[in-house]
Coordinates of C-alpha atoms in Angstrom, one line a residue:
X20 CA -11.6 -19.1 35.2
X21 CA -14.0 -21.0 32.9
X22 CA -14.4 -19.1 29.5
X23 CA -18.4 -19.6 28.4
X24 CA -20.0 -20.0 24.7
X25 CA -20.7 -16.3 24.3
X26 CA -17.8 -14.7 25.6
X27 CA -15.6 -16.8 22.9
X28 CA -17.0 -14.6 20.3
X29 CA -17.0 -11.4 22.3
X30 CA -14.4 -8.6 21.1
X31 CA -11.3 -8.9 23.2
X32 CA -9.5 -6.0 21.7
X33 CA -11.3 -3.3 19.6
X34 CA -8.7 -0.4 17.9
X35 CA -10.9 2.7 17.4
X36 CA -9.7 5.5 14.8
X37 CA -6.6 4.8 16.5
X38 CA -3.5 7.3 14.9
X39 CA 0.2 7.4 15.7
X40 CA 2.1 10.2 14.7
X41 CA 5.8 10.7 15.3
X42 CA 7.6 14.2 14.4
X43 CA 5.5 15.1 12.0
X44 CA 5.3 11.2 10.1
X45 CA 2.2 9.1 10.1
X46 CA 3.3 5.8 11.6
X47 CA -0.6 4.0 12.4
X48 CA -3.9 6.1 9.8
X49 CA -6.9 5.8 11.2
X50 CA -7.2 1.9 11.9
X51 CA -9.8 0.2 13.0
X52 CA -10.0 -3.0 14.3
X53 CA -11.8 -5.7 16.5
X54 CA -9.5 -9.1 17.6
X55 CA -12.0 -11.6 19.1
X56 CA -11.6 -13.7 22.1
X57 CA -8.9 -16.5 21.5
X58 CA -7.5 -16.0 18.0
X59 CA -4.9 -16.1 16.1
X60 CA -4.2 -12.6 14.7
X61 CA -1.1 -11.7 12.7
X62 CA 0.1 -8.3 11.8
X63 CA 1.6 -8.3 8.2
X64 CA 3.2 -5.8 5.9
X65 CA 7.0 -4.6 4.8
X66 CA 8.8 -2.9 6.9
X67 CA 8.1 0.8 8.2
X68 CA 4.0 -0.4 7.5
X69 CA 3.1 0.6 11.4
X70 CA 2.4 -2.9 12.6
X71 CA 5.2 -2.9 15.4
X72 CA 3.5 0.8 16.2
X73 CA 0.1 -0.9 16.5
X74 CA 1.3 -3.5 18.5
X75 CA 3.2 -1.5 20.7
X76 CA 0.3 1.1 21.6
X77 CA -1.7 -2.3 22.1
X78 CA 0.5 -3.0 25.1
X79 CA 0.8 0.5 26.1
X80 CA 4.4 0.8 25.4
X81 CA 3.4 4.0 22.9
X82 CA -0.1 6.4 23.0
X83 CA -1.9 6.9 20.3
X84 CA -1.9 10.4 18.6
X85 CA -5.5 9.9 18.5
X86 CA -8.3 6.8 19.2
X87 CA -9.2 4.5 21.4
X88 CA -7.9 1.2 22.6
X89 CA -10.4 -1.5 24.5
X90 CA -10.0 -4.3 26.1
X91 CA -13.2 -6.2 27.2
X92 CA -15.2 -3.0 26.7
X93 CA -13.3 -1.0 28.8
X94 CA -10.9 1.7 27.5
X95 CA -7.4 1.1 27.9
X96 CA -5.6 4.2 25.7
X97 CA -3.8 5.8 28.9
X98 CA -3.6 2.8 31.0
X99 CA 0.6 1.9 31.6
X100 CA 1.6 -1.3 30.3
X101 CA 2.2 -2.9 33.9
X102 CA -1.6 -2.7 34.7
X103 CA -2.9 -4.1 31.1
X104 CA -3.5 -8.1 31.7
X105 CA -0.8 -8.6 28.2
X106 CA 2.6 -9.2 27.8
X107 CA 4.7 -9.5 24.7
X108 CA 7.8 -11.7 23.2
X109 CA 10.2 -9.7 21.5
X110 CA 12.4 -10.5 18.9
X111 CA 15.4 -10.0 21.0
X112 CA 14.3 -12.2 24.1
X113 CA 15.9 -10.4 26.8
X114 CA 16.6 -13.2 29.3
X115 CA 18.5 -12.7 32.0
X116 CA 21.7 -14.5 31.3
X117 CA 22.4 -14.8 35.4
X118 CA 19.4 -17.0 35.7
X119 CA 18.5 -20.7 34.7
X120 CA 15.2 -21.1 32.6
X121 CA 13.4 -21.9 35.9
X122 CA 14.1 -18.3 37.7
X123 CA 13.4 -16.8 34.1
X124 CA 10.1 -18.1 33.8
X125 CA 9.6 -17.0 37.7
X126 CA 10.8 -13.8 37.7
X127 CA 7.0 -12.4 36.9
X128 CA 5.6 -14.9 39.0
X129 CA 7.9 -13.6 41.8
X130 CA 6.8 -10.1 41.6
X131 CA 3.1 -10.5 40.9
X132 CA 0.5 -10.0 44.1
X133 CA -2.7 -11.7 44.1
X134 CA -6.2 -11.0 46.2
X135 CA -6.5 -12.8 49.2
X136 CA -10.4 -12.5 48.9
X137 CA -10.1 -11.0 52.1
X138 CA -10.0 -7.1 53.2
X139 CA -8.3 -4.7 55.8
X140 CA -9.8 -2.7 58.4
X141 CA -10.2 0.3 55.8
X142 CA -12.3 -2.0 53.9
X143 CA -9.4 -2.1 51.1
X144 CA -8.4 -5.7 49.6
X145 CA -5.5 -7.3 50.8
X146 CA -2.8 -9.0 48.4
X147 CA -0.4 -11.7 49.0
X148 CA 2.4 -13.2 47.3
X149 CA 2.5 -16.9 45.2
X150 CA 4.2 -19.4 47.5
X151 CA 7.2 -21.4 46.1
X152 CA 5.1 -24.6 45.6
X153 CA 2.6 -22.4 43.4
X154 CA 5.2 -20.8 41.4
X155 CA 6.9 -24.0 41.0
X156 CA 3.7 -25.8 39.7
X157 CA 2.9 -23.0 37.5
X158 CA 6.4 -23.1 36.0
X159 CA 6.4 -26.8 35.6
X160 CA 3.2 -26.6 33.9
X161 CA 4.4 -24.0 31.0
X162 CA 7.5 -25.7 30.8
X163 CA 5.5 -28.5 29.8
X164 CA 3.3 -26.5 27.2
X165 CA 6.6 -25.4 25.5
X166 CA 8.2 -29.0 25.6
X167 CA 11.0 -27.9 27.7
X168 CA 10.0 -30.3 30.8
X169 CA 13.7 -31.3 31.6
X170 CA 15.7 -28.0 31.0
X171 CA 14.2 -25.8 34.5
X172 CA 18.0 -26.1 35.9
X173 CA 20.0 -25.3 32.3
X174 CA 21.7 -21.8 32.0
X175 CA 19.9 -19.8 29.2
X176 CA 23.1 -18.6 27.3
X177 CA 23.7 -22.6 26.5
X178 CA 20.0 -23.1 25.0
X179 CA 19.7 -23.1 21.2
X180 CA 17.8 -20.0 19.9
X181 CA 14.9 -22.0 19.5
X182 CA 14.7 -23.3 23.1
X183 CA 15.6 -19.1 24.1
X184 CA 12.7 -18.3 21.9
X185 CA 10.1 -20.9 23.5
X186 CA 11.6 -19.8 27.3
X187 CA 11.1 -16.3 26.6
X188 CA 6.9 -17.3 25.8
X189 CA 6.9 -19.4 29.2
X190 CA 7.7 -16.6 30.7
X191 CA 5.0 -14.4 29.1
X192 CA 2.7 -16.5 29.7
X193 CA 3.2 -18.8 33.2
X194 CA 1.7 -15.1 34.4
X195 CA -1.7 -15.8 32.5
X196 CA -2.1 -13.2 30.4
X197 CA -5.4 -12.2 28.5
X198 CA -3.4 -11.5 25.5
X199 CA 0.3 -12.2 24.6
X200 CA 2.0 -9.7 21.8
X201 CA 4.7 -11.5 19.6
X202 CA 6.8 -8.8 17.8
X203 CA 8.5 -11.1 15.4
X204 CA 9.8 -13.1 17.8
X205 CA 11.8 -15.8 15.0
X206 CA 13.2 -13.0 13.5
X207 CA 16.5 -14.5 14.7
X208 CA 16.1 -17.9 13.9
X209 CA 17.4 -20.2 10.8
X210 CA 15.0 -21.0 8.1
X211 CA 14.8 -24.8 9.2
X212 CA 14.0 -23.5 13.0
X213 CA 11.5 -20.7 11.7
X214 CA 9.6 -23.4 10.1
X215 CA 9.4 -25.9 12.7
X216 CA 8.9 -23.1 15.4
X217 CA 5.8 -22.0 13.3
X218 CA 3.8 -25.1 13.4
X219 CA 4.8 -24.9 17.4
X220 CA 3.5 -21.8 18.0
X221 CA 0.1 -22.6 16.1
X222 CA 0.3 -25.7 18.4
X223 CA 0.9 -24.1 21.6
X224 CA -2.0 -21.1 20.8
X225 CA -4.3 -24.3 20.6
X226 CA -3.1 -25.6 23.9
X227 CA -3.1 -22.2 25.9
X228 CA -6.5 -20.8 24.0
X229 CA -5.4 -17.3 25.0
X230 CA -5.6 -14.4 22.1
X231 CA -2.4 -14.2 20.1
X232 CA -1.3 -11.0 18.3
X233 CA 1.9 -11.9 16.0
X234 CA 3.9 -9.1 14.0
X235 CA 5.6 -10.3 10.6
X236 CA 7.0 -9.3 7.6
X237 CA 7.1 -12.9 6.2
X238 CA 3.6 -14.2 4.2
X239 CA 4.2 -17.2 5.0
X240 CA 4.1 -17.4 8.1
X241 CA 1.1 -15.1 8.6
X242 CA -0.8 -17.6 6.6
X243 CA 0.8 -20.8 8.3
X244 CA 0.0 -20.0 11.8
X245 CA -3.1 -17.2 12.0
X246 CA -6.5 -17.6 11.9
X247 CA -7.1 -14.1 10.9
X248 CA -4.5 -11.8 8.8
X249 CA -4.0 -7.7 9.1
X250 CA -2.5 -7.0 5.9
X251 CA -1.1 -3.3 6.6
X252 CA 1.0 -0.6 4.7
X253 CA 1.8 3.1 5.0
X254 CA 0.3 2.4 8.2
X255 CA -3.4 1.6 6.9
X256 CA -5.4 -1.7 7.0
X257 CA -5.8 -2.5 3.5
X258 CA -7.3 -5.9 4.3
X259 CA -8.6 -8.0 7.4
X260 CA -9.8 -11.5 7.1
X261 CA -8.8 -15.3 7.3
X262 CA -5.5 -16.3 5.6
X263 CA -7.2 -18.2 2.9
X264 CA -9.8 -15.4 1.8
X265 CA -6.8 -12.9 1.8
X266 CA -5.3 -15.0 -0.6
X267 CA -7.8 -16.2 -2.7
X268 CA -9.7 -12.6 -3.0
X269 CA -6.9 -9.9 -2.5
X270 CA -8.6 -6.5 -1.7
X271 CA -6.3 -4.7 -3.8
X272 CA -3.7 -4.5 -5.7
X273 CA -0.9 -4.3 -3.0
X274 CA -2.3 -7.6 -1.2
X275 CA -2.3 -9.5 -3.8
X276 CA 1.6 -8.3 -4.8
X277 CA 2.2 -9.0 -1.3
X278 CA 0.8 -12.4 -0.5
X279 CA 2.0 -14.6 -2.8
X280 CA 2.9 -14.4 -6.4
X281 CA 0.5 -12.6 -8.9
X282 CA 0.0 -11.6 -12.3
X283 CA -1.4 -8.0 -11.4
X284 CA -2.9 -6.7 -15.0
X285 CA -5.6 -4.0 -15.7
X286 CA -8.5 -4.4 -17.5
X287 CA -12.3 -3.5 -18.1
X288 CA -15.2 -4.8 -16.8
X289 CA -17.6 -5.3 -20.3
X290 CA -20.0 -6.4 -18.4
X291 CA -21.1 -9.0 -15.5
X292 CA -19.5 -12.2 -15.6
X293 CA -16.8 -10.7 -18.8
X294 CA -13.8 -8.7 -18.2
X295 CA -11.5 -8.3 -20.7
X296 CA -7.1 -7.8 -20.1
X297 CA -4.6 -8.5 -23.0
X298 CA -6.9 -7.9 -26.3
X299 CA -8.7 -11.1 -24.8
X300 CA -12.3 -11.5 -23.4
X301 CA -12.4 -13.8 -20.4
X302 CA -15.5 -15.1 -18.7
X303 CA -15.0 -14.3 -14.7
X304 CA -17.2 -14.8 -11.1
X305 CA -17.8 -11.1 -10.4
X306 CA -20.2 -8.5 -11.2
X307 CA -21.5 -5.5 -9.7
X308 CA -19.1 -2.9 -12.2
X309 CA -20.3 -0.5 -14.3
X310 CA -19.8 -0.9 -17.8
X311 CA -16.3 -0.8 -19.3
X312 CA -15.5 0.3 -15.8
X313 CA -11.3 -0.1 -15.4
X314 CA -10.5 -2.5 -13.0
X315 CA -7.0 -4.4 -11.4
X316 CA -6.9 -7.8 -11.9
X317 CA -5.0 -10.7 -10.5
X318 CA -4.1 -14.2 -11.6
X319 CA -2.4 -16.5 -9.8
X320 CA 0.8 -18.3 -11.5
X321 CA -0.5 -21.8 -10.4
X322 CA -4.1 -21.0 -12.3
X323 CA -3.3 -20.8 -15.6
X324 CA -3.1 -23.6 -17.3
X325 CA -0.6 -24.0 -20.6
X326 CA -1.5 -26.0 -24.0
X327 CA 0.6 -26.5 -27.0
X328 CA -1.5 -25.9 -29.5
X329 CA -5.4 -24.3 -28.1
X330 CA -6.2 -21.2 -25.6
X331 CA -7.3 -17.8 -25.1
X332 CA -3.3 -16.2 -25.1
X333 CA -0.8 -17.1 -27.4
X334 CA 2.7 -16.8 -26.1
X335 CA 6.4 -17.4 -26.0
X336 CA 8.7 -19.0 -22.9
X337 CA 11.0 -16.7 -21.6
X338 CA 12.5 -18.6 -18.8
X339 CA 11.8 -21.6 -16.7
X340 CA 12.9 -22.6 -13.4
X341 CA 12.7 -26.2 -11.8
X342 CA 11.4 -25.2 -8.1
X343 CA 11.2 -28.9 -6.8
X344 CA 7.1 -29.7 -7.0
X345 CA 7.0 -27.3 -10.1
X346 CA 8.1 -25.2 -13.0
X347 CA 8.2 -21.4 -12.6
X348 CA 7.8 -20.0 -16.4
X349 CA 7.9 -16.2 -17.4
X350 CA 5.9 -16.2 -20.1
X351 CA 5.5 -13.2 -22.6
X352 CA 1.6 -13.1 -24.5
X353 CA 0.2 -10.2 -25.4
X354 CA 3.1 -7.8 -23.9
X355 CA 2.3 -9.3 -20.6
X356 CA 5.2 -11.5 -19.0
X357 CA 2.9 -14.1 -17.1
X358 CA 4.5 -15.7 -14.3
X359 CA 3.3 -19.5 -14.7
X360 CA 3.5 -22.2 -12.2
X361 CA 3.1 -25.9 -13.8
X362 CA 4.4 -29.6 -13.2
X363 CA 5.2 -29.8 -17.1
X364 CA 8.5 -28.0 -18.1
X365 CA 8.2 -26.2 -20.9
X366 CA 11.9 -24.9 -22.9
X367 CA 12.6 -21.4 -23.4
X368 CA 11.9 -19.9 -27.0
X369 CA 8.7 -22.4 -27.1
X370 CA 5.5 -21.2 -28.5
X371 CA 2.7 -21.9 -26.2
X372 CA -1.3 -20.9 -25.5
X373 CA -2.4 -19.7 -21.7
X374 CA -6.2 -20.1 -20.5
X375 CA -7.6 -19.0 -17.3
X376 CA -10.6 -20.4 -15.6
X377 CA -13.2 -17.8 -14.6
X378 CA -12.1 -18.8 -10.8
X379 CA -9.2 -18.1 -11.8
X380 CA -9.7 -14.2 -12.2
X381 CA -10.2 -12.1 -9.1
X382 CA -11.2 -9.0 -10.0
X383 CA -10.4 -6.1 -8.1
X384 CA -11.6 -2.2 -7.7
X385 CA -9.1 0.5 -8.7
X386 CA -8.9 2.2 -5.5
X387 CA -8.1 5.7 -7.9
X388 CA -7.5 7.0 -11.1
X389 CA -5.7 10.1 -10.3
X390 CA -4.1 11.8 -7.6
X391 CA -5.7 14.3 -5.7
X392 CA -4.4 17.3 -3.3
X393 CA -5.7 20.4 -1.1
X394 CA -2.9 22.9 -2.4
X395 CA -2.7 26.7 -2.4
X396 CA -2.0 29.4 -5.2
X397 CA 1.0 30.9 -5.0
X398 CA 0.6 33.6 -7.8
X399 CA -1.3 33.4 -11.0
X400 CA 0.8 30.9 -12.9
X401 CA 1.9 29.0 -9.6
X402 CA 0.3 26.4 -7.1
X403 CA 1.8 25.1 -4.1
X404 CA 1.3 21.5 -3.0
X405 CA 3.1 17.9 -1.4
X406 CA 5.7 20.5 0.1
X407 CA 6.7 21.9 -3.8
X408 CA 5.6 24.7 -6.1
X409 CA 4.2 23.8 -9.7
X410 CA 3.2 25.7 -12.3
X411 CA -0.4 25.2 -13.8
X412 CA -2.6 27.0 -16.3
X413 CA -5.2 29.0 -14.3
X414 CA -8.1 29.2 -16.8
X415 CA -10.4 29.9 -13.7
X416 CA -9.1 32.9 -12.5
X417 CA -7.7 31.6 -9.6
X418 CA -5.9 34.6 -6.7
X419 CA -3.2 34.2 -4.6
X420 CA -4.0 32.9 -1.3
X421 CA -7.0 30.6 -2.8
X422 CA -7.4 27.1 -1.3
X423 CA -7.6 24.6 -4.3
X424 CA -7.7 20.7 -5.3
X425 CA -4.9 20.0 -7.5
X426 CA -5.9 16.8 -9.4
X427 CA -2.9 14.7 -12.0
X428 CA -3.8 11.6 -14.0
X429 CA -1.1 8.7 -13.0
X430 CA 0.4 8.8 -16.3
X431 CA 0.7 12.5 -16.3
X432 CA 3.7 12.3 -13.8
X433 CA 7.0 12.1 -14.7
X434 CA 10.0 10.4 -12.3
X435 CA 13.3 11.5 -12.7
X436 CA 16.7 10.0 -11.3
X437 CA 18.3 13.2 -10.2
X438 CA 15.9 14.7 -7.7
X439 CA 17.0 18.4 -8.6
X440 CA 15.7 17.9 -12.0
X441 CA 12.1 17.9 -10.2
X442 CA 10.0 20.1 -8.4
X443 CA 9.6 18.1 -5.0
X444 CA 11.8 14.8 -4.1
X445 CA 10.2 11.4 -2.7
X446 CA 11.1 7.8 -2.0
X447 CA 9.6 5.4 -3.8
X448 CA 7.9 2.8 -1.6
X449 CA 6.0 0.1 -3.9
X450 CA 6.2 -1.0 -7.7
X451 CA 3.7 -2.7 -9.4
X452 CA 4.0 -4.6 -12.7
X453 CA 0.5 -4.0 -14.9
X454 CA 2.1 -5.7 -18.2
X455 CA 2.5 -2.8 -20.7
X456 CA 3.6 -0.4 -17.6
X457 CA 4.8 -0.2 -13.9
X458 CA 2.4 1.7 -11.6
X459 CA 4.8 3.3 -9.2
X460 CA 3.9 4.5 -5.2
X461 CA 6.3 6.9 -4.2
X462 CA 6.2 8.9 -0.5
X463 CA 7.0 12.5 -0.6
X464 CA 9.0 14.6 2.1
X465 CA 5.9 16.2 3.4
X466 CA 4.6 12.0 3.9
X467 CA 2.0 12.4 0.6
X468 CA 1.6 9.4 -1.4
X469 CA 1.9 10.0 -5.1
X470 CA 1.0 7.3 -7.9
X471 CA 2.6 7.2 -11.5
X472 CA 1.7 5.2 -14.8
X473 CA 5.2 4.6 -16.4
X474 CA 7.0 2.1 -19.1
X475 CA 10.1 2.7 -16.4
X476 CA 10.8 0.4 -13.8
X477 CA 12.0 2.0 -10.3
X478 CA 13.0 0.0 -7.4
X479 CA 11.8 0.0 -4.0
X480 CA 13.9 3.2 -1.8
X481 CA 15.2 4.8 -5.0
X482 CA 15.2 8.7 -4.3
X483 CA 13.4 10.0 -7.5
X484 CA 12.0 13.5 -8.4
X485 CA 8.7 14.8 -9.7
X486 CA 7.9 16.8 -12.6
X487 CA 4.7 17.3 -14.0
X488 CA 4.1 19.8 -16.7
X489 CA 1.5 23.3 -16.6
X490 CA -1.0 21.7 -18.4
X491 CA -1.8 17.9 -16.6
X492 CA -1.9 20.0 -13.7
X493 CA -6.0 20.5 -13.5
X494 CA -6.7 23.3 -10.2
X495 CA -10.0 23.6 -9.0
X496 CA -11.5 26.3 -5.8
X497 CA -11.8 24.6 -3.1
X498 CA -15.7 25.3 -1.1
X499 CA -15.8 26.0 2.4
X500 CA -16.6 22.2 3.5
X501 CA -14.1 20.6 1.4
X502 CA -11.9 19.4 3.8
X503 CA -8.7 17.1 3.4
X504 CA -4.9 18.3 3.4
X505 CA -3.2 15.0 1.2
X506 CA -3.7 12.4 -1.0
X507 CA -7.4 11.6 -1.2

């Protein structure tokens, strides 16, 4: 059926407040999110982010917790996956090694019924089977789309991964789906096959024009092969637009560590069009912040630009790698190690001055300044919250039993490496260099997000503890609409 003008932009897919939650873990928060007719759409974040969640209630192999999922305007949430018009392309095909790639690509077809147009005495419509001249037209015609013309007759267990991996989309798709789900499907691929699969896939989506939602860990091919790009951790959207935008103006500070390399620095707005980072005032595209407000900042290694002699940064070469096109430098200035990406080599120990170009500097909101929880008081001196018991100064005369926001700077929160020497454990889950210090995300048993402003560097899944003394602990009474039981 013809597709017209206006339903090419209509909403395919809309996600509403749509929550996953499995023994007590939050695997999908509260996303929201609208895929439009015939894109492109790639789910992207580390692993344990939610995006194989997401794309798994999307076919109705799991229910959300709580939300909505609709497809053309009509609500979908409880509907089993047999009666959605999708299908999905695992990363593990699972073709049936007893059949040839013909059978495999018929086996839907085989099992599908179509309206007759016509209807049975009860007024009901009758269905009918595809004939073997329809099914084989309909293979031969995705067999073509997948450049696999000549291979209808070849046993599947002596076809190159590649060739399993474009079978296993004929046979999503020879049924005519409205959408087709891709859960990392060239996970199992070499790096040389990845690549030339990619530009196949974004070749094939043109051909079929049906809507494409792809699950990957790896940037690059999210920003290869999409036309739009879900950038997702600890199961939140943190940023939805087209793969160029994403890169070019990261929402946050985890997006732009995420998509490509960054230099990730803090600074403060001095005013519009001027934000200062390393002792240096630099002229920048954005405005809008509030005097000397503290923002994140990124710079991208291929935008600054190295003299010998003249610039805003004076520095010294730490290292330099030849990466083929380019040099890779790690460049210390200011007690920042910039990551620098130029065609000119220059040697370790060299002196050398760094300059940015305003578009050079995208400058980002700091999503918080300090954590935030609902806690409770224990006893006078004690206040339980994130699963552990601190204790705090209670200058407000705070009772036992009184519900209260516990608030703690970033840089008020100490990490140990022997979890028993802290009050609650937690894993830590994302480590950001901010040149004089490492802002550290670590998940607690109780699933609360905790951030920490430390000289120490911590590695991703290190099992830490947390300490935070009496006195950076600031405990507020909570009123009766205050609502919230985490990390604000």
């Amino acid at each position: 059926m013809a597709v017209t003008a206006r339903e090419k932009f209509d909403n395919i897919i809309e996600i509403k407040n749509v929550t996953k939650v499995f023994d007590g873990i939050t695997a999908v928060d509260d996303v929201n999110l609208a895929v439009k007719r015939g894109e492109f759409v790639t789910l992207l974040g580390p692993s344990g982010c939610g995006k194989t969640t997401l794309l798994r209630m999307i076919a109705g192999f799991e229910m959300p917790t709580s939300g909505t999922i609709m497809l053309e305007k009509q609500d979908v949430t409880a509907v089993p996956p047999h009666l959605r018009p999708i299908n999905t392309v695992f990363q593990k095909y699972a073709l049936f090694p007893h059949l040839n790639v013909f059978k495999n690509i018929a086996f839907g077809l085989k099992l599908k019924r179509i309206p007759t147009g016509e209807t049975d005495k009860k007024g009901k419509p009758v269905f009918r089977k595809f004939t073997k001249d329809e099914i084989a037209e309909k293979v031969e015609r995705v067999l073509k789309l997948v450049n696999l013309e000549t291979y209808g007759h070849r046993n599947v267990t002596g076809l190159s991964g590649g060739q399993q991996q474009r079978v296993a989309i004929a046979r999503a798709i020879v049924c005519e789906p409205k959408v087709l789900l891709l859960d990392e499907p060239l996970g199992a691929l070499d790096l040389k096959m990845r690549k030339e699969m990619q530009l196949e896939l974004a070749a094939m989506h043109k051909n079929i024009g049906i809507t494409f939602i792809y699950v990957t860990h790896d940037q690059e091919e999210a920003l290869t092969m999409s036309d739009k790009v879900v950038v997702m951790t600890d199961g939140a959207v943190q940023q939805y637009g087209t793969p160029k935008a994403i890169y070019d103006e990261p929402a946050n500070a985890f997006v732009a560590d995420f998509i490509g390399e960054s230099n990730i620095l803090s600074g403060v707005m001095k005013s519009d069009f001027l934000v200062e980072f390393c002792g240096t005032k630099f002229k920048c595209l954005d405005k809008g912040f509030a005097p000397d407000e503290r923002v994140d900042l990124v710079v991208r290694p291929e935008d600054i630009f190295i003299a010998p002699k003249k610039g805003a940064l004076k520095g010294e070469v730490v290292s330099t790698v030849f990466k083929g096109t380019y040099y890779e430098m790690e460049i210390l200035a200011e007690g920042y190690q910039f990551t620098v990406q130029n065609t000119v080599e220059r040697k370790p120990g060299e002196t050398v001055f760094l300059s940015v170009e305003p578009d050079g500097i995208h400058i980002m909101k700091k999503l918080k300044t300090v954590n935030e929880f609902i806690g409770t008081v224990v006893d006078e001196t004690t206040v339980e919250f994130c699963g552990g018991k601190f204790e705090f100064v209670n200058s407000s005369g705070l009772q036992k039993g009184d519900a209260v926001r516990v608030t703690v700077p970033f840089d008020k929160v100490e990490l140990t490496d022997d979890e028993a020497d802290g009050c609650i454990g937690a894993n830590v889950t994302q480590t950001f260099y901010k040149g004089t210090y490492y802002q550290v995300q670590v998940y607690t048993d109780d699933d609360t997000d905790f951030f920490i402003d430390t000289v120490d560097e911590w590695d991703m899944g290190d099992r830490v503890g947390i300490k935070i003394k009496p006195e950076d602990i600031k405990v507020e009474p909570v009123t009766e609409n205050a609502e919230g039981d985490g990390n604000d």
